[in-house]
Amino acid sequence: MEKILEVKDLNVTFDTYSGSVKAVRGVTFDLKKGETLAIVGESGSGKSVTTKALMGLIPKPAGKIPKGEILFDGKDLTKLSDKQMSKIRGRDISMIFQDPMTSLNPTMKIGRQIMESLIKHQKMSKDKAKERAIELLELVGIPNPKDRIDQYPHQFSGGMRQRVVIAIALACNPKILLADEPTTALDVTIQAQILELMKDIQKKTDSSIVFITHDLGVVANVADRVAVMYAGKIVEIGTVDDIFYNPKHPYTWGLLGSMPTLDSAEEELIAIPGSPPDLTNPPTGDAFAPRNPYAMKIDTEMQPPMFKVSDTHYAATWLLHENAPEVDPPEAVKRRMRDFAEGSMEKGDRS
């Protein structure tokens, strides 16, 4: 499958009064045409910063990309000026933000907000842009789009506002959609509708999606591949089946073990002890070592490389070294793996 995006050794830092925060530390991944890559991790792991770097939205001068490449369409996006990025942003790469109420301008009618990028990037006339905006509202499931195009954001429910945000992101038929926790602010029923909508739109438009979330249950339903992030690094990456059937990193075990399922309501969930490290002074070894019950001496001394599990599956843990002791996942994680295998956790249609 053709690669549409390649991220190589991406580093992002932020200058603060406490020192330089190394928010993203050597992230490498690729995105294939028509696939959904989910990036998963707890708050502060670097997920959103990574996607903002892809969009050229790292705030300057505090934010910097001291090292790394983001290759798209034959260009390294890290080398482009703001003016050059503005031609790509919205047209080729679009972003769906987490909170639709803060993403939309409350003083502008939604039709005008959708039309803006059509007029700027597609050079459409106002009449043509309005016609296309109505088509987009229909595509994302807004009823009576001809009437609702002249309404303001406060006249829409949370789920409908998120549909409008998706319509804006889709306006110029982007090659890549970056979805930064697009369902976090929504209730479970609306969340399911939005996820179904995104899968349906992807089939129709053949776009590629980078889906940011902390919810592995969402991942099982929408993604083709999963990258697990911790303390600014990708610690495990593989297909959905790799991550759910055969997870290798203790942090991934912790995420899986902390996820409730319908069949395990009475089970005690696993809590990952401790908290993430201070990234103004990242640890020398594996950043997860202080929270890892299986940590060895080498974990405190050296960062583990990405060990190959299979052609599609890699994990950065010393437990995969040939001299490491054999360690099985906790029983709660094994139950999640069995739940997934038996279909209790919906995989969704990723064909």
Short mmCIF file of the C-alpha atoms (twelve columns), coordinates in Angstrom:
data_MODEL
# 
_entry.id   MODEL 
# 
loop_
_atom_site.group_PDB 
_atom_site.id 
_atom_site.type_symbol 
_atom_site.label_atom_id 
_atom_site.label_alt_id 
_atom_site.label_comp_id 
_atom_site.label_asym_id 
_atom_site.label_seq_id 
_atom_site.Cartn_x 
_atom_site.Cartn_y 
_atom_site.Cartn_z 
_atom_site.pdbx_PDB_model_num 
ATOM 1   C CA . MET A 1   0.000   0.000   0.000  1 
ATOM 2   C CA . GLU A 2   1.245   3.456   -0.936 1 
ATOM 3   C CA . LYS A 3   2.668   5.603   1.884  1 
ATOM 4   C CA . ILE A 4   1.094   9.043   1.986  1 
ATOM 5   C CA . LEU A 5   3.012   10.362  5.022  1 
ATOM 6   C CA . GLU A 6   6.330   9.486   6.672  1 
ATOM 7   C CA . VAL A 7   7.424   10.821  10.056 1 
ATOM 8   C CA . LYS A 8   11.088  10.203  10.863 1 
ATOM 9   C CA . ASP A 9   12.756  10.794  14.252 1 
ATOM 10  C CA . LEU A 10  10.442  13.713  15.084 1 
ATOM 11  C CA . ASN A 11  11.417  15.775  18.136 1 
ATOM 12  C CA . VAL A 12  9.375   18.669  19.541 1 
ATOM 13  C CA . THR A 13  10.449  20.845  22.473 1 
ATOM 14  C CA . PHE A 14  8.855   23.745  24.354 1 
ATOM 15  C CA . ASP A 15  10.806  26.419  26.216 1 
ATOM 16  C CA . THR A 16  9.280   27.091  29.655 1 
ATOM 17  C CA . TYR A 17  10.381  28.861  32.848 1 
ATOM 18  C CA . SER A 18  11.222  25.412  34.257 1 
ATOM 19  C CA . GLY A 19  13.397  24.488  31.287 1 
ATOM 20  C CA . SER A 20  12.985  22.864  27.892 1 
ATOM 21  C CA . VAL A 21  10.148  20.303  27.812 1 
ATOM 22  C CA . LYS A 22  10.967  17.463  25.410 1 
ATOM 23  C CA . ALA A 23  7.361   16.722  24.498 1 
ATOM 24  C CA . VAL A 24  8.043   14.445  21.503 1 
ATOM 25  C CA . ARG A 25  11.242  12.391  21.467 1 
ATOM 26  C CA . GLY A 26  12.202  10.577  18.278 1 
ATOM 27  C CA . VAL A 27  8.774   9.565   16.954 1 
ATOM 28  C CA . THR A 28  8.805   7.537   13.719 1 
ATOM 29  C CA . PHE A 29  5.808   6.153   11.833 1 
ATOM 30  C CA . ASP A 30  4.181   6.150   8.395  1 
ATOM 31  C CA . LEU A 31  0.617   6.464   7.157  1 
ATOM 32  C CA . LYS A 32  -0.693  4.545   4.169  1 
ATOM 33  C CA . LYS A 33  -3.334  5.682   1.716  1 
ATOM 34  C CA . GLY A 34  -6.851  4.890   2.919  1 
ATOM 35  C CA . GLU A 35  -5.824  3.574   6.362  1 
ATOM 36  C CA . THR A 36  -6.632  4.721   9.883  1 
ATOM 37  C CA . LEU A 37  -3.701  4.919   12.293 1 
ATOM 38  C CA . ALA A 38  -4.678  5.399   15.931 1 
ATOM 39  C CA . ILE A 39  -2.207  7.026   18.331 1 
ATOM 40  C CA . VAL A 40  -3.030  6.014   21.901 1 
ATOM 41  C CA . GLY A 41  -1.684  7.096   25.282 1 
ATOM 42  C CA . GLU A 42  -2.565  8.904   28.484 1 
ATOM 43  C CA . SER A 43  -2.583  12.692  28.814 1 
ATOM 44  C CA . GLY A 44  0.876   14.218  28.329 1 
ATOM 45  C CA . SER A 45  2.215   11.346  26.203 1 
ATOM 46  C CA . GLY A 46  2.759   13.619  23.179 1 
ATOM 47  C CA . LYS A 47  -0.171  12.520  20.990 1 
ATOM 48  C CA . SER A 48  -1.683  15.944  20.312 1 
ATOM 49  C CA . VAL A 49  1.718   17.639  19.993 1 
ATOM 50  C CA . THR A 50  2.632   15.119  17.285 1 
ATOM 51  C CA . THR A 51  -0.503  15.919  15.254 1 
ATOM 52  C CA . LYS A 52  -0.008  19.664  15.707 1 
ATOM 53  C CA . ALA A 53  3.511   19.241  14.320 1 
ATOM 54  C CA . LEU A 54  2.003   17.537  11.251 1 
ATOM 55  C CA . MET A 55  -0.242  20.576  10.767 1 
ATOM 56  C CA . GLY A 56  2.537   23.110  11.376 1 
ATOM 57  C CA . LEU A 57  0.703   24.371  14.460 1 
ATOM 58  C CA . ILE A 58  3.516   24.198  17.027 1 
ATOM 59  C CA . PRO A 59  3.364   27.640  18.710 1 
ATOM 60  C CA . LYS A 60  6.480   29.735  18.095 1 
ATOM 61  C CA . PRO A 61  8.902   30.837  19.423 1 
ATOM 62  C CA . ALA A 62  8.439   28.618  22.505 1 
ATOM 63  C CA . GLY A 63  7.798   25.501  20.425 1 
ATOM 64  C CA . LYS A 64  10.550  24.078  18.207 1 
ATOM 65  C CA . ILE A 65  11.227  21.044  16.050 1 
ATOM 66  C CA . PRO A 66  14.995  20.646  16.619 1 
ATOM 67  C CA . LYS A 67  15.219  17.356  14.754 1 
ATOM 68  C CA . GLY A 68  13.224  15.097  12.452 1 
ATOM 69  C CA . GLU A 69  11.331  15.012  9.167  1 
ATOM 70  C CA . ILE A 70  7.663   14.997  8.182  1 
ATOM 71  C CA . LEU A 71  7.555   13.888  4.545  1 
ATOM 72  C CA . PHE A 72  4.359   14.574  2.599  1 
ATOM 73  C CA . ASP A 73  3.946   14.894  -1.156 1 
ATOM 74  C CA . GLY A 74  7.714   15.020  -1.685 1 
ATOM 75  C CA . LYS A 75  8.183   17.855  0.821  1 
ATOM 76  C CA . ASP A 76  9.561   17.965  4.360  1 
ATOM 77  C CA . LEU A 77  6.863   19.921  6.209  1 
ATOM 78  C CA . THR A 78  9.265   20.875  8.999  1 
ATOM 79  C CA . LYS A 79  11.201  23.000  6.499  1 
ATOM 80  C CA . LEU A 80  8.210   24.953  5.152  1 
ATOM 81  C CA . SER A 81  7.358   28.527  6.132  1 
ATOM 82  C CA . ASP A 82  4.020   29.423  7.719  1 
ATOM 83  C CA . LYS A 83  2.849   30.805  4.369  1 
ATOM 84  C CA . GLN A 84  3.737   27.562  2.573  1 
ATOM 85  C CA . MET A 85  2.059   25.475  5.301  1 
ATOM 86  C CA . SER A 86  -1.118  27.553  5.054  1 
ATOM 87  C CA . LYS A 87  -1.549  26.260  1.491  1 
ATOM 88  C CA . ILE A 88  -1.369  22.645  2.701  1 
ATOM 89  C CA . ARG A 89  -3.330  23.104  5.918  1 
ATOM 90  C CA . GLY A 90  -7.040  22.629  5.252  1 
ATOM 91  C CA . ARG A 91  -6.509  21.663  1.613  1 
ATOM 92  C CA . ASP A 92  -4.302  18.546  1.862  1 
ATOM 93  C CA . ILE A 93  -4.207  17.943  5.625  1 
ATOM 94  C CA . SER A 94  -7.199  18.841  7.803  1 
ATOM 95  C CA . MET A 95  -7.804  18.573  11.528 1 
ATOM 96  C CA . ILE A 96  -10.890 17.666  13.541 1 
ATOM 97  C CA . PHE A 97  -10.444 19.117  17.014 1 
ATOM 98  C CA . GLN A 98  -11.603 17.721  20.342 1 
ATOM 99  C CA . ASP A 99  -14.182 20.293  21.426 1 
ATOM 100 C CA . PRO A 100 -16.579 21.431  18.688 1 
ATOM 101 C CA . MET A 101 -17.774 24.452  20.682 1 
ATOM 102 C CA . THR A 102 -14.297 25.992  20.835 1 
ATOM 103 C CA . SER A 103 -13.506 24.908  17.252 1 
ATOM 104 C CA . LEU A 104 -16.425 26.872  15.805 1 
ATOM 105 C CA . ASN A 105 -16.739 30.650  15.794 1 
ATOM 106 C CA . PRO A 106 -19.921 31.415  17.802 1 
ATOM 107 C CA . THR A 107 -20.479 34.705  15.937 1 
ATOM 108 C CA . MET A 108 -20.469 33.198  12.424 1 
ATOM 109 C CA . LYS A 109 -23.142 31.137  10.698 1 
ATOM 110 C CA . ILE A 110 -21.940 27.599  10.098 1 
ATOM 111 C CA . GLY A 111 -22.371 27.909  6.340  1 
ATOM 112 C CA . ARG A 112 -19.892 30.758  6.214  1 
ATOM 113 C CA . GLN A 113 -17.409 28.789  8.324  1 
ATOM 114 C CA . ILE A 114 -17.544 25.858  5.872  1 
ATOM 115 C CA . MET A 115 -17.365 28.157  2.838  1 
ATOM 116 C CA . GLU A 116 -14.182 29.940  4.021  1 
ATOM 117 C CA . SER A 117 -11.759 27.191  3.040  1 
ATOM 118 C CA . LEU A 118 -13.636 26.452  -0.200 1 
ATOM 119 C CA . ILE A 119 -13.263 30.076  -1.277 1 
ATOM 120 C CA . LYS A 120 -9.620  30.271  -0.139 1 
ATOM 121 C CA . HIS A 121 -8.245  26.922  -1.338 1 
ATOM 122 C CA . GLN A 122 -10.636 25.927  -4.152 1 
ATOM 123 C CA . LYS A 123 -11.169 29.493  -5.461 1 
ATOM 124 C CA . MET A 124 -14.931 28.884  -5.578 1 
ATOM 125 C CA . SER A 125 -17.487 31.634  -5.996 1 
ATOM 126 C CA . LYS A 126 -19.747 32.292  -2.988 1 
ATOM 127 C CA . ASP A 127 -22.720 30.635  -4.677 1 
ATOM 128 C CA . LYS A 128 -20.732 27.530  -5.611 1 
ATOM 129 C CA . ALA A 129 -19.177 27.371  -2.130 1 
ATOM 130 C CA . LYS A 130 -22.628 27.574  -0.516 1 
ATOM 131 C CA . GLU A 131 -23.867 24.766  -2.744 1 
ATOM 132 C CA . ARG A 132 -20.867 22.618  -1.756 1 
ATOM 133 C CA . ALA A 133 -21.352 23.477  1.950  1 
ATOM 134 C CA . ILE A 134 -24.936 22.181  1.770  1 
ATOM 135 C CA . GLU A 135 -23.640 18.956  0.154  1 
ATOM 136 C CA . LEU A 136 -21.093 18.554  2.971  1 
ATOM 137 C CA . LEU A 137 -23.715 19.062  5.686  1 
ATOM 138 C CA . GLU A 138 -25.807 16.382  4.000  1 
ATOM 139 C CA . LEU A 139 -22.758 14.083  3.807  1 
ATOM 140 C CA . VAL A 140 -22.158 14.343  7.560  1 
ATOM 141 C CA . GLY A 141 -25.806 13.693  8.382  1 
ATOM 142 C CA . ILE A 142 -27.167 17.147  9.246  1 
ATOM 143 C CA . PRO A 143 -30.940 17.114  8.540  1 
ATOM 144 C CA . ASN A 144 -32.455 19.956  6.470  1 
ATOM 145 C CA . PRO A 145 -29.019 21.319  5.456  1 
ATOM 146 C CA . LYS A 146 -30.498 24.092  3.270  1 
ATOM 147 C CA . ASP A 147 -32.180 25.593  6.315  1 
ATOM 148 C CA . ARG A 148 -29.493 24.852  8.891  1 
ATOM 149 C CA . ILE A 149 -26.659 26.360  6.855  1 
ATOM 150 C CA . ASP A 150 -27.766 29.809  8.024  1 
ATOM 151 C CA . GLN A 151 -27.829 28.910  11.722 1 
ATOM 152 C CA . TYR A 152 -25.231 29.613  14.418 1 
ATOM 153 C CA . PRO A 153 -23.258 26.976  16.388 1 
ATOM 154 C CA . HIS A 154 -25.325 27.472  19.576 1 
ATOM 155 C CA . GLN A 155 -28.395 26.259  17.658 1 
ATOM 156 C CA . PHE A 156 -26.823 22.797  17.250 1 
ATOM 157 C CA . SER A 157 -26.379 19.980  19.781 1 
ATOM 158 C CA . GLY A 158 -22.862 18.797  20.713 1 
ATOM 159 C CA . GLY A 159 -23.020 15.858  18.302 1 
ATOM 160 C CA . MET A 160 -24.325 18.037  15.474 1 
ATOM 161 C CA . ARG A 161 -21.586 20.621  16.115 1 
ATOM 162 C CA . GLN A 162 -18.983 17.873  15.815 1 
ATOM 163 C CA . ARG A 163 -20.555 16.886  12.479 1 
ATOM 164 C CA . VAL A 164 -20.175 20.502  11.339 1 
ATOM 165 C CA . VAL A 165 -16.490 20.452  12.383 1 
ATOM 166 C CA . ILE A 166 -16.034 17.276  10.315 1 
ATOM 167 C CA . ALA A 167 -17.760 18.952  7.348  1 
ATOM 168 C CA . ILE A 168 -15.299 21.870  7.603  1 
ATOM 169 C CA . ALA A 169 -12.370 19.438  7.715  1 
ATOM 170 C CA . LEU A 170 -13.696 17.599  4.640  1 
ATOM 171 C CA . ALA A 171 -14.435 20.740  2.636  1 
ATOM 172 C CA . CYS A 172 -11.390 20.556  0.344  1 
ATOM 173 C CA . ASN A 173 -11.241 16.739  0.042  1 
ATOM 174 C CA . PRO A 174 -8.021  16.458  2.102  1 
ATOM 175 C CA . LYS A 175 -5.706  13.498  1.642  1 
ATOM 176 C CA . ILE A 176 -5.152  13.239  5.429  1 
ATOM 177 C CA . LEU A 177 -7.586  13.845  8.291  1 
ATOM 178 C CA . LEU A 178 -6.126  14.365  11.773 1 
ATOM 179 C CA . ALA A 179 -8.776  13.630  14.414 1 
ATOM 180 C CA . ASP A 180 -7.691  14.797  17.882 1 
ATOM 181 C CA . GLU A 181 -9.984  12.959  20.313 1 
ATOM 182 C CA . PRO A 182 -13.045 14.010  18.266 1 
ATOM 183 C CA . THR A 183 -15.546 12.152  20.472 1 
ATOM 184 C CA . THR A 184 -14.222 12.929  23.969 1 
ATOM 185 C CA . ALA A 185 -16.790 15.650  24.751 1 
ATOM 186 C CA . LEU A 186 -19.738 13.565  23.519 1 
ATOM 187 C CA . ASP A 187 -21.931 11.001  25.240 1 
ATOM 188 C CA . VAL A 188 -21.529 7.328   24.348 1 
ATOM 189 C CA . THR A 189 -24.452 7.111   21.900 1 
ATOM 190 C CA . ILE A 190 -23.384 10.201  19.933 1 
ATOM 191 C CA . GLN A 191 -19.763 9.025   20.101 1 
ATOM 192 C CA . ALA A 192 -20.737 5.801   18.324 1 
ATOM 193 C CA . GLN A 193 -22.581 7.770   15.629 1 
ATOM 194 C CA . ILE A 194 -19.580 10.050  14.993 1 
ATOM 195 C CA . LEU A 195 -17.192 7.070   14.758 1 
ATOM 196 C CA . GLU A 196 -19.549 5.331   12.331 1 
ATOM 197 C CA . LEU A 197 -19.772 8.550   10.317 1 
ATOM 198 C CA . MET A 198 -15.969 8.821   10.079 1 
ATOM 199 C CA . LYS A 199 -15.642 5.222   8.883  1 
ATOM 200 C CA . ASP A 200 -18.365 5.817   6.290  1 
ATOM 201 C CA . ILE A 201 -16.747 9.038   5.051  1 
ATOM 202 C CA . GLN A 202 -13.358 7.335   4.775  1 
ATOM 203 C CA . LYS A 203 -14.856 4.662   2.512  1 
ATOM 204 C CA . LYS A 204 -16.436 7.320   0.310  1 
ATOM 205 C CA . THR A 205 -13.407 9.632   0.091  1 
ATOM 206 C CA . ASP A 206 -10.478 7.157   0.452  1 
ATOM 207 C CA . SER A 207 -8.816  9.571   2.873  1 
ATOM 208 C CA . SER A 208 -6.184  8.551   5.436  1 
ATOM 209 C CA . ILE A 209 -6.903  9.238   9.110  1 
ATOM 210 C CA . VAL A 210 -4.650  9.746   12.127 1 
ATOM 211 C CA . PHE A 211 -6.960  9.197   15.099 1 
ATOM 212 C CA . ILE A 212 -5.771  10.460  18.508 1 
ATOM 213 C CA . THR A 213 -7.402  8.893   21.557 1 
ATOM 214 C CA . HIS A 214 -6.778  7.612   25.085 1 
ATOM 215 C CA . ASP A 215 -9.593  5.062   24.700 1 
ATOM 216 C CA . LEU A 216 -8.502  1.640   23.456 1 
ATOM 217 C CA . GLY A 217 -12.160 0.654   23.068 1 
ATOM 218 C CA . VAL A 218 -12.505 3.301   20.368 1 
ATOM 219 C CA . VAL A 219 -9.341  1.995   18.704 1 
ATOM 220 C CA . ALA A 220 -10.740 -1.526  18.382 1 
ATOM 221 C CA . ASN A 221 -13.654 -0.144  16.429 1 
ATOM 222 C CA . VAL A 222 -12.030 2.295   14.002 1 
ATOM 223 C CA . ALA A 223 -8.314  1.677   13.439 1 
ATOM 224 C CA . ASP A 224 -6.256  -0.454  11.079 1 
ATOM 225 C CA . ARG A 225 -3.001  0.107   13.004 1 
ATOM 226 C CA . VAL A 226 -2.202  1.386   16.478 1 
ATOM 227 C CA . ALA A 227 0.786   3.329   17.832 1 
ATOM 228 C CA . VAL A 228 1.011   3.390   21.635 1 
ATOM 229 C CA . MET A 229 2.772   6.517   22.974 1 
ATOM 230 C CA . TYR A 230 4.346   7.090   26.359 1 
ATOM 231 C CA . ALA A 231 6.459   10.050  27.546 1 
ATOM 232 C CA . GLY A 232 6.927   11.444  24.034 1 
ATOM 233 C CA . LYS A 233 7.878   8.130   22.401 1 
ATOM 234 C CA . ILE A 234 6.111   5.384   20.496 1 
ATOM 235 C CA . VAL A 235 6.603   2.293   22.650 1 
ATOM 236 C CA . GLU A 236 4.609   -0.179  20.553 1 
ATOM 237 C CA . ILE A 237 3.144   -0.155  17.056 1 
ATOM 238 C CA . GLY A 238 1.252   -2.767  15.104 1 
ATOM 239 C CA . THR A 239 -2.053  -3.754  13.549 1 
ATOM 240 C CA . VAL A 240 -5.158  -3.729  15.738 1 
ATOM 241 C CA . ASP A 241 -4.916  -7.520  15.960 1 
ATOM 242 C CA . ASP A 242 -1.230  -7.272  16.984 1 
ATOM 243 C CA . ILE A 243 -2.030  -4.876  19.817 1 
ATOM 244 C CA . PHE A 244 -5.143  -6.644  21.112 1 
ATOM 245 C CA . TYR A 245 -4.177  -10.295 20.524 1 
ATOM 246 C CA . ASN A 246 -0.465  -10.083 21.227 1 
ATOM 247 C CA . PRO A 247 0.557   -6.921  23.148 1 
ATOM 248 C CA . LYS A 248 4.215   -6.889  24.195 1 
ATOM 249 C CA . HIS A 249 4.913   -3.672  26.091 1 
ATOM 250 C CA . PRO A 250 3.975   -3.523  29.824 1 
ATOM 251 C CA . TYR A 251 2.459   -0.069  29.231 1 
ATOM 252 C CA . THR A 252 0.142   -1.512  26.571 1 
ATOM 253 C CA . TRP A 253 -0.756  -4.245  29.073 1 
ATOM 254 C CA . GLY A 254 -1.652  -1.530  31.574 1 
ATOM 255 C CA . LEU A 255 -3.880  0.290   29.074 1 
ATOM 256 C CA . LEU A 256 -5.666  -2.927  28.114 1 
ATOM 257 C CA . GLY A 257 -6.064  -4.010  31.733 1 
ATOM 258 C CA . SER A 258 -7.603  -0.679  32.710 1 
ATOM 259 C CA . MET A 259 -10.295 -0.920  30.024 1 
ATOM 260 C CA . PRO A 260 -13.709 -2.166  31.159 1 
ATOM 261 C CA . THR A 261 -15.793 -4.491  28.971 1 
ATOM 262 C CA . LEU A 262 -19.471 -5.455  29.094 1 
ATOM 263 C CA . ASP A 263 -18.562 -8.996  30.112 1 
ATOM 264 C CA . SER A 264 -16.281 -7.957  32.962 1 
ATOM 265 C CA . ALA A 265 -18.387 -5.519  34.982 1 
ATOM 266 C CA . GLU A 266 -17.483 -7.158  38.283 1 
ATOM 267 C CA . GLU A 267 -13.749 -7.412  37.582 1 
ATOM 268 C CA . GLU A 268 -11.256 -5.191  39.294 1 
ATOM 269 C CA . LEU A 269 -9.558  -3.026  36.673 1 
ATOM 270 C CA . ILE A 270 -5.783  -2.646  36.598 1 
ATOM 271 C CA . ALA A 271 -4.483  0.795   37.552 1 
ATOM 272 C CA . ILE A 272 -1.046  1.829   36.327 1 
ATOM 273 C CA . PRO A 273 0.817   3.025   39.454 1 
ATOM 274 C CA . GLY A 274 2.704   6.310   39.608 1 
ATOM 275 C CA . SER A 275 2.695   9.084   37.032 1 
ATOM 276 C CA . PRO A 276 4.554   9.933   33.804 1 
ATOM 277 C CA . PRO A 277 8.076   11.409  34.089 1 
ATOM 278 C CA . ASP A 278 8.984   15.085  34.002 1 
ATOM 279 C CA . LEU A 279 9.997   15.679  30.391 1 
ATOM 280 C CA . THR A 280 12.147  18.692  31.231 1 
ATOM 281 C CA . ASN A 281 14.604  16.064  32.423 1 
ATOM 282 C CA . PRO A 282 13.715  12.746  30.745 1 
ATOM 283 C CA . PRO A 283 15.132  9.576   32.327 1 
ATOM 284 C CA . THR A 284 18.247  7.986   30.856 1 
ATOM 285 C CA . GLY A 285 16.653  4.570   30.485 1 
ATOM 286 C CA . ASP A 286 13.127  3.432   29.726 1 
ATOM 287 C CA . ALA A 287 10.744  6.223   30.798 1 
ATOM 288 C CA . PHE A 288 8.171   3.642   31.897 1 
ATOM 289 C CA . ALA A 289 10.607  1.798   34.193 1 
ATOM 290 C CA . PRO A 290 9.490   3.444   37.511 1 
ATOM 291 C CA . ARG A 291 5.898   2.332   36.821 1 
ATOM 292 C CA . ASN A 292 6.781   -1.052  35.357 1 
ATOM 293 C CA . PRO A 293 6.500   -4.026  37.763 1 
ATOM 294 C CA . TYR A 294 8.631   -6.070  35.331 1 
ATOM 295 C CA . ALA A 295 11.454  -3.527  35.054 1 
ATOM 296 C CA . MET A 296 15.025  -4.864  35.050 1 
ATOM 297 C CA . LYS A 297 18.269  -3.091  35.889 1 
ATOM 298 C CA . ILE A 298 18.920  -2.321  32.206 1 
ATOM 299 C CA . ASP A 299 15.588  -0.419  32.038 1 
ATOM 300 C CA . THR A 300 17.051  2.267   34.296 1 
ATOM 301 C CA . GLU A 301 20.296  2.476   32.319 1 
ATOM 302 C CA . MET A 302 19.432  2.331   28.611 1 
ATOM 303 C CA . GLN A 303 16.462  3.128   26.438 1 
ATOM 304 C CA . PRO A 304 15.266  -0.035  24.698 1 
ATOM 305 C CA . PRO A 305 15.363  -0.132  20.888 1 
ATOM 306 C CA . MET A 306 12.328  -1.100  18.808 1 
ATOM 307 C CA . PHE A 307 12.377  -4.909  18.789 1 
ATOM 308 C CA . LYS A 308 10.704  -6.608  15.831 1 
ATOM 309 C CA . VAL A 309 7.893   -8.948  16.842 1 
ATOM 310 C CA . SER A 310 6.639   -9.491  13.279 1 
ATOM 311 C CA . ASP A 311 6.660   -7.638  9.951  1 
ATOM 312 C CA . THR A 312 3.836   -5.410  11.224 1 
ATOM 313 C CA . HIS A 313 4.542   -5.358  14.971 1 
ATOM 314 C CA . TYR A 314 7.340   -3.612  16.931 1 
ATOM 315 C CA . ALA A 315 7.757   -2.838  20.643 1 
ATOM 316 C CA . ALA A 316 10.390  -0.939  22.644 1 
ATOM 317 C CA . THR A 317 10.827  -3.106  25.729 1 
ATOM 318 C CA . TRP A 318 13.847  -4.981  27.059 1 
ATOM 319 C CA . LEU A 319 11.502  -7.907  27.790 1 
ATOM 320 C CA . LEU A 320 11.862  -8.782  24.102 1 
ATOM 321 C CA . HIS A 321 15.645  -9.128  24.334 1 
ATOM 322 C CA . GLU A 322 16.846  -12.699 23.818 1 
ATOM 323 C CA . ASN A 323 18.415  -12.748 27.297 1 
ATOM 324 C CA . ALA A 324 15.360  -11.356 29.115 1 
ATOM 325 C CA . PRO A 325 13.273  -13.611 31.365 1 
ATOM 326 C CA . GLU A 326 9.925   -14.772 30.010 1 
ATOM 327 C CA . VAL A 327 7.082   -12.681 31.421 1 
ATOM 328 C CA . ASP A 328 3.391   -13.249 30.689 1 
ATOM 329 C CA . PRO A 329 0.830   -10.439 30.659 1 
ATOM 330 C CA . PRO A 330 -1.306  -10.128 33.821 1 
ATOM 331 C CA . GLU A 331 -4.441  -12.297 33.950 1 
ATOM 332 C CA . ALA A 332 -6.728  -9.260  33.460 1 
ATOM 333 C CA . VAL A 333 -4.920  -8.466  30.201 1 
ATOM 334 C CA . LYS A 334 -5.223  -12.075 29.053 1 
ATOM 335 C CA . ARG A 335 -8.963  -11.832 29.663 1 
ATOM 336 C CA . ARG A 336 -9.122  -8.699  27.482 1 
ATOM 337 C CA . MET A 337 -7.214  -10.564 24.773 1 
ATOM 338 C CA . ARG A 338 -9.717  -13.443 25.020 1 
ATOM 339 C CA . ASP A 339 -12.635 -10.989 24.944 1 
ATOM 340 C CA . PHE A 340 -11.266 -9.492  21.765 1 
ATOM 341 C CA . ALA A 341 -10.706 -12.918 20.186 1 
ATOM 342 C CA . GLU A 342 -14.246 -13.989 21.062 1 
ATOM 343 C CA . GLY A 343 -15.752 -10.785 19.683 1 
ATOM 344 C CA . SER A 344 -16.897 -9.248  22.995 1 
ATOM 345 C CA . MET A 345 -14.962 -6.118  22.038 1 
ATOM 346 C CA . GLU A 346 -16.209 -5.049  18.641 1 
ATOM 347 C CA . LYS A 347 -13.501 -4.893  16.023 1 
ATOM 348 C CA . GLY A 348 -15.630 -3.067  13.478 1 
ATOM 349 C CA . ASP A 349 -15.478 -3.399  9.715  1 
ATOM 350 C CA . ARG A 350 -11.938 -2.499  8.639  1 
ATOM 351 C CA . SER A 351 -12.154 -4.103  5.205  1 
# 
